[in-house]
Coordinates of N, CA and C in Angstrom, one line a residue:
M6 N 105.8 115.2 111.3 CA 106.2 113.8 111.4 C 107.5 113.5 111.3
D7 N 108.1 112.6 112.0 CA 109.6 112.2 112.0 C 109.7 110.8 111.8
I8 N 110.7 110.4 110.8 CA 111.0 109.1 110.5 C 112.2 108.8 111.2
R9 N 112.2 107.6 111.8 CA 113.4 107.1 112.6 C 113.7 105.8 112.3
E10 N 115.0 105.4 112.0 CA 115.4 104.1 111.9 C 115.3 103.5 113.4
D11 N 114.6 102.3 113.5 CA 114.0 101.6 114.7 C 114.8 100.4 114.9
D12 N 115.1 100.2 116.2 CA 115.9 99.0 116.5 C 114.9 97.8 117.1
L13 N 113.6 98.1 117.0 CA 112.6 97.2 117.3 C 112.6 96.7 118.7
T14 N 113.0 97.6 119.6 CA 113.1 97.2 121.2 C 112.0 97.8 121.9
G15 N 111.4 99.0 121.4 CA 110.5 99.7 122.1 C 109.1 99.0 122.5
P16 N 108.4 99.2 123.4 CA 107.1 98.7 123.7 C 106.0 99.2 122.6
E17 N 106.2 100.4 122.2 CA 105.3 101.0 121.2 C 105.2 100.2 119.9
I18 N 106.5 99.9 119.4 CA 106.6 99.2 118.2 C 106.0 97.8 118.3
A19 N 106.4 97.2 119.5 CA 105.9 95.8 119.6 C 104.3 95.8 119.7
K20 N 103.8 96.8 120.3 CA 102.3 96.9 120.3 C 101.7 97.1 118.8
L21 N 102.3 98.0 118.1 CA 101.8 98.2 116.8 C 102.0 97.0 115.8
L22 N 103.1 96.3 116.0 CA 103.2 95.1 115.1 C 102.4 94.0 115.5
E23 N 102.0 93.9 116.7 CA 101.0 93.0 117.1 C 99.7 93.3 116.6
A24 N 99.2 94.6 116.7 CA 98.0 95.1 115.9 C 97.9 94.8 114.5
H25 N 99.1 95.0 113.8 CA 99.3 94.6 112.4 C 99.1 93.2 112.1
L26 N 99.7 92.4 112.9 CA 99.5 91.0 112.7 C 98.2 90.4 112.9
D27 N 97.6 91.0 114.0 CA 96.2 90.6 114.2 C 95.3 91.0 113.2
L28 N 95.5 92.2 112.6 CA 94.6 92.7 111.5 C 94.8 91.7 110.3
M29 N 96.1 91.4 110.0 CA 96.3 90.6 108.9 C 95.7 89.3 109.0
R30 N 95.7 88.7 110.2 CA 95.2 87.4 110.6 C 93.7 87.5 110.5
S31 N 93.0 88.6 110.7 CA 91.7 88.7 110.7 C 91.1 88.8 109.2
I32 N 91.9 89.2 108.3 CA 91.6 89.5 107.0 C 91.9 88.2 106.0
S33 N 93.0 87.6 106.3 CA 93.7 86.7 105.4 C 93.8 85.3 106.1
P34 N 93.7 84.1 105.5 CA 94.0 82.8 106.0 C 95.4 82.9 106.5
E35 N 95.7 82.2 107.6 CA 97.2 82.1 108.3 C 98.2 81.9 107.2
E36 N 98.0 81.0 106.4 CA 99.0 80.6 105.3 C 99.2 81.6 104.4
S37 N 98.5 82.7 104.4 CA 98.5 83.8 103.4 C 98.9 85.1 104.1
V38 N 99.4 84.9 105.4 CA 99.8 86.2 106.1 C 101.2 86.2 106.1
H39 N 101.9 87.2 105.3 CA 103.3 87.2 105.1 C 103.9 88.5 105.9
A40 N 103.1 89.0 106.8 CA 103.8 90.0 107.8 C 104.7 89.4 108.7
L41 N 105.8 89.9 109.0 CA 106.8 89.6 109.8 C 106.7 90.0 111.4
D42 N 106.9 89.2 112.3 CA 107.0 89.5 113.7 C 108.2 90.2 114.0
L43 N 108.4 90.6 115.3 CA 109.6 91.3 115.6 C 110.9 90.4 115.4
D44 N 110.8 89.2 115.8 CA 112.1 88.4 115.5 C 112.5 88.3 114.1
K45 N 111.5 88.2 113.4 CA 111.8 88.0 111.9 C 112.3 89.4 111.2
L46 N 111.8 90.4 111.8 CA 112.3 91.7 111.4 C 113.6 92.1 111.7
R47 N 114.2 91.4 112.8 CA 115.5 91.7 113.4 C 116.5 90.8 112.6
Q48 N 116.5 91.1 111.3 CA 117.6 90.4 110.4 C 118.5 91.5 109.9
P49 N 119.7 91.2 109.6 CA 120.7 92.1 109.1 C 120.2 92.6 107.7
E50 N 119.6 91.9 107.0 CA 119.1 92.3 105.7 C 118.0 93.3 105.7
I51 N 117.3 93.5 106.9 CA 116.2 94.4 106.9 C 116.5 95.7 107.7
T52 N 116.1 96.8 107.2 CA 116.1 98.0 107.8 C 114.7 98.5 108.0
F53 N 114.5 98.9 109.4 CA 113.1 99.1 109.8 C 112.9 100.6 110.3
W54 N 111.9 101.2 109.9 CA 111.6 102.6 110.4 C 110.3 102.8 110.9
T55 N 110.3 103.7 111.8 CA 108.9 104.1 112.4 C 108.7 105.6 112.1
V56 N 107.4 106.0 112.2 CA 107.0 107.4 112.0 C 106.4 107.8 113.2
W57 N 106.9 109.0 113.6 CA 106.4 109.4 114.9 C 105.9 110.9 114.9
D58 N 104.9 111.3 115.7 CA 104.5 112.6 115.8 C 104.7 112.9 117.3
G59 N 105.9 113.5 117.6 CA 106.3 113.7 119.2 C 106.5 112.2 119.7
N60 N 105.6 112.1 120.7 CA 105.8 110.7 121.4 C 104.8 109.6 120.9
S61 N 104.0 110.0 119.8 CA 103.0 109.1 119.3 C 103.7 108.4 118.1
L62 N 103.4 107.1 118.2 CA 103.9 106.2 117.0 C 102.7 106.1 116.0
L63 N 103.0 106.5 114.8 CA 102.0 106.5 113.8 C 102.0 105.4 112.8
G64 N 103.3 104.8 112.4 CA 103.4 103.7 111.5 C 104.7 103.3 111.5
C65 N 104.8 102.3 110.6 CA 106.1 101.6 110.4 C 106.2 101.0 109.0
G66 N 107.5 100.7 108.6 CA 107.8 100.2 107.3 C 109.2 99.5 107.3
A67 N 109.6 98.7 106.3 CA 110.9 98.1 106.3 C 111.3 97.9 104.9
L68 N 112.6 97.8 104.7 CA 113.1 97.4 103.5 C 114.1 96.3 103.7
K69 N 113.8 95.2 102.8 CA 114.7 94.0 103.0 C 115.4 94.0 101.7
E70 N 116.8 93.7 101.8 CA 117.6 93.4 100.7 C 117.5 92.0 100.2
L71 N 116.9 91.8 99.0 CA 116.9 90.4 98.4 C 118.2 90.1 97.8
D72 N 118.7 91.1 97.2 CA 120.1 90.9 96.5 C 120.6 92.3 96.4
P73 N 121.9 92.5 96.0 CA 122.4 93.8 95.8 C 121.6 94.7 94.9
T74 N 120.7 94.3 94.0 CA 120.0 95.0 93.0 C 118.5 95.1 93.3
H75 N 117.9 94.2 94.4 CA 116.6 94.1 94.5 C 116.2 94.2 95.9
G76 N 115.2 95.0 96.2 CA 114.8 95.1 97.6 C 113.3 94.8 97.6
E77 N 112.9 94.5 98.9 CA 111.5 94.1 99.1 C 110.9 95.1 100.3
I78 N 109.8 95.7 100.0 CA 109.0 96.6 101.1 C 108.4 95.6 101.9
K79 N 108.4 95.8 103.3 CA 107.9 94.9 104.1 C 107.2 95.6 105.3
S80 N 106.3 95.1 105.9 CA 105.7 95.7 107.2 C 105.3 97.0 107.3
M81 N 104.6 97.6 106.0 CA 104.1 98.8 105.9 C 102.7 98.8 106.7
H82 N 102.6 99.6 107.8 CA 101.4 99.6 108.6 C 101.2 101.0 109.3
T83 N 100.0 101.4 109.2 CA 99.8 102.8 109.8 C 98.7 102.5 111.0
S84 N 98.9 103.1 112.1 CA 97.9 102.7 113.2 C 96.6 103.2 112.9
A85 N 95.6 102.4 113.4 CA 94.2 102.9 113.1 C 93.8 104.3 113.3
A86 N 94.5 104.8 114.3 CA 94.1 106.2 114.7 C 94.9 107.3 113.8
S87 N 95.8 106.8 113.0 CA 96.6 107.8 112.1 C 96.3 107.6 110.6
R88 N 95.5 106.8 110.3 CA 95.1 106.7 108.9 C 94.6 108.0 108.3
G89 N 94.9 108.2 107.0 CA 94.4 109.3 106.4 C 95.2 110.7 106.7
R90 N 96.4 110.4 107.4 CA 97.4 111.6 107.6 C 98.4 111.8 106.8
G91 N 98.7 110.8 105.8 CA 99.7 110.7 104.8 C 100.9 110.0 105.4
V92 N 100.8 109.1 106.4 CA 101.9 108.4 107.0 C 102.5 107.5 106.1
A93 N 101.7 106.7 105.5 CA 102.3 105.6 104.4 C 102.9 106.3 103.3
D94 N 102.3 107.4 102.8 CA 102.9 108.0 101.6 C 104.3 108.7 102.0
L95 N 104.4 109.4 103.2 CA 105.7 109.8 103.7 C 106.8 108.7 103.9
L96 N 106.3 107.6 104.4 CA 107.2 106.5 104.6 C 107.7 105.9 103.3
L97 N 106.8 105.6 102.4 CA 107.1 105.1 101.1 C 108.1 105.8 100.3
R98 N 107.9 107.3 100.4 CA 108.9 108.1 99.7 C 110.3 107.9 100.3
H99 N 110.3 107.8 101.7 CA 111.6 107.6 102.4 C 112.2 106.4 101.9
I100 N 111.5 105.3 101.9 CA 112.1 104.0 101.4 C 112.4 104.0 100.0
L101 N 111.7 104.7 99.1 CA 112.2 104.8 97.8 C 113.4 105.5 97.6
G102 N 113.8 106.5 98.4 CA 115.0 107.3 98.6 C 116.1 106.4 99.0
V103 N 115.8 105.6 100.1 CA 116.9 104.7 100.6 C 117.2 103.7 99.5
A104 N 116.2 103.0 98.8 CA 116.4 102.0 97.8 C 117.3 102.8 96.6
D105 N 116.9 104.1 96.2 CA 117.8 104.7 95.2 C 119.1 104.8 95.7
S106 N 119.5 105.4 97.0 CA 120.8 105.4 97.5 C 121.6 104.1 97.6
R107 N 120.8 103.1 97.7 CA 121.5 101.7 97.6 C 121.8 101.2 96.3
G108 N 121.3 101.8 95.3 CA 121.4 101.4 93.9 C 120.5 100.2 93.4
Y109 N 119.5 100.0 94.2 CA 118.6 98.9 93.8 C 118.0 99.4 92.4
E110 N 117.9 98.3 91.6 CA 117.4 98.3 90.1 C 115.9 98.0 90.2
R111 N 115.4 97.4 91.4 CA 114.0 96.9 91.4 C 113.6 96.8 92.8
L112 N 112.5 97.2 93.1 CA 111.7 97.1 94.4 C 110.5 96.2 94.2
S113 N 110.2 95.3 95.0 CA 109.0 94.5 95.0 C 108.3 94.4 96.3
L114 N 107.2 94.0 96.4 CA 106.4 94.0 97.5 C 105.1 92.9 97.5
E115 N 104.7 92.4 98.6 CA 103.5 91.6 98.6 C 102.6 92.2 99.5
T116 N 101.3 92.4 99.1 CA 100.3 92.8 99.7 C 99.0 92.1 99.4
G117 N 97.9 92.4 100.2 CA 96.7 91.6 100.2 C 96.0 91.9 98.7
S118 N 95.2 90.9 98.3 CA 94.4 91.0 97.0 C 92.9 91.4 97.2
T119 N 92.5 91.5 98.4 CA 91.1 91.8 98.8 C 90.9 93.3 98.8
D120 N 89.5 93.8 98.8 CA 89.3 95.1 98.8 C 89.9 95.9 100.0
H121 N 90.1 95.2 101.2 CA 90.7 95.8 102.3 C 92.0 96.5 101.9
F122 N 92.7 95.9 101.0 CA 94.1 96.4 100.6 C 94.1 97.4 99.4
L123 N 92.9 97.8 98.9 CA 92.8 98.7 97.7 C 93.5 100.0 98.1
P124 N 93.5 100.6 99.3 CA 94.2 101.8 99.5 C 95.7 101.6 99.4
A125 N 96.2 100.5 99.9 CA 97.6 100.1 99.7 C 98.1 100.0 98.3
R126 N 97.3 99.1 97.6 CA 97.7 99.1 96.2 C 97.5 100.3 95.4
G127 N 96.6 101.1 95.8 CA 96.5 102.4 95.2 C 97.8 103.3 95.3
L128 N 98.1 103.3 96.6 CA 99.5 104.0 97.0 C 100.6 103.5 96.2
Y129 N 100.8 102.2 96.3 CA 101.9 101.7 95.6 C 102.0 102.0 94.0
A130 N 100.8 101.9 93.4 CA 100.5 102.2 92.0 C 100.9 103.7 91.7
K131 N 100.5 104.6 92.7 CA 101.0 106.0 92.6 C 102.4 106.1 92.4
Y132 N 103.2 105.3 93.0 CA 104.6 105.5 92.9 C 105.3 104.5 91.9
G133 N 104.4 104.0 91.0 CA 104.9 103.3 89.9 C 105.1 101.8 90.0
F134 N 104.5 101.3 91.1 CA 104.5 99.9 91.2 C 103.4 99.3 90.4
V135 N 103.7 98.2 89.7 CA 102.8 97.5 88.8 C 102.6 96.1 89.2
A136 N 101.4 95.5 89.0 CA 101.1 94.0 89.3 C 102.2 93.2 88.5
T137 N 102.7 92.2 89.3 CA 103.6 91.2 88.7 C 103.3 89.7 89.4
G138 N 104.1 88.9 89.1 CA 103.9 87.5 89.7 C 104.8 87.4 90.9
P139 N 104.7 86.3 91.7 CA 105.5 86.1 93.0 C 107.0 86.2 92.6
F140 N 107.7 86.6 93.6 CA 109.2 86.8 93.6 C 109.7 86.1 94.7
G141 N 111.2 86.1 94.7 CA 111.7 85.6 95.9 C 111.2 84.1 96.3
A142 N 110.9 83.9 97.5 CA 110.4 82.7 97.9 C 108.9 82.6 98.0
Y143 N 108.2 83.6 97.6 CA 106.7 83.6 97.5 C 106.2 82.6 96.3
R144 N 105.1 82.1 96.6 CA 104.4 81.2 95.7 C 103.1 81.9 95.3
P145 N 102.4 81.4 94.1 CA 101.2 81.9 93.9 C 100.2 81.8 95.1
D146 N 99.4 82.8 95.4 CA 98.4 82.8 96.4 C 97.3 83.6 96.0
P147 N 96.1 83.1 96.0 CA 95.0 84.1 95.6 C 94.7 85.3 96.6
H148 N 95.2 85.2 97.8 CA 95.1 86.2 98.8 C 96.2 87.2 98.7
S149 N 97.1 87.1 97.7 CA 98.3 87.9 97.6 C 98.2 88.8 96.4
A150 N 98.8 90.0 96.4 CA 98.9 90.8 95.2 C 100.4 91.1 95.1
F151 N 101.1 90.8 94.1 CA 102.6 91.1 94.1 C 102.7 92.2 93.1
M152 N 103.6 93.2 93.6 CA 103.8 94.4 92.7 C 105.3 94.7 92.7
T153 N 105.7 95.3 91.6 CA 107.2 95.6 91.5 C 107.4 97.0 90.8
R154 N 108.5 97.5 91.0 CA 108.8 98.8 90.4 C 110.3 98.9 90.0
D155 N 110.5 99.2 88.8 CA 111.8 99.4 88.2 C 112.3 100.7 88.8
C156 N 113.6 100.8 89.3 CA 114.2 101.9 90.0 C 115.1 102.6 89.0
R157 N 115.5 102.0 87.9 CA 116.5 102.6 87.1 C 115.9 103.0 85.7

């Protein structure tokens, strides 16, 4: 598997992100879907990566700088056909390394609170993320689980 910084222009990533948004909308009420579309991911404070196996796109994830000491993990998604292959684990370790190289003191994320998101919450917990309250512009939401990890 190969991780690449992605410019979000390829048709493969557009299709994967649309599948991600469709899945999130099928699980959570619209007002509780915090996944970003292509345009919202094309911001200077966001770095976006894709995971490939040859010409096959397996997954994606992003790191948003909230301030010089605090980052947010965004848009973690593994294609349905690639789940169980360690894509998210590989990408999360990559993002943690980038956050460390940037000197972040804290990483946070928002994911779902329902059973559908148990594997995601388990993966984040494996890497030291703990439940916390809303951060940044987020507000309390029964469909959201907020997690954070101290990096120093």
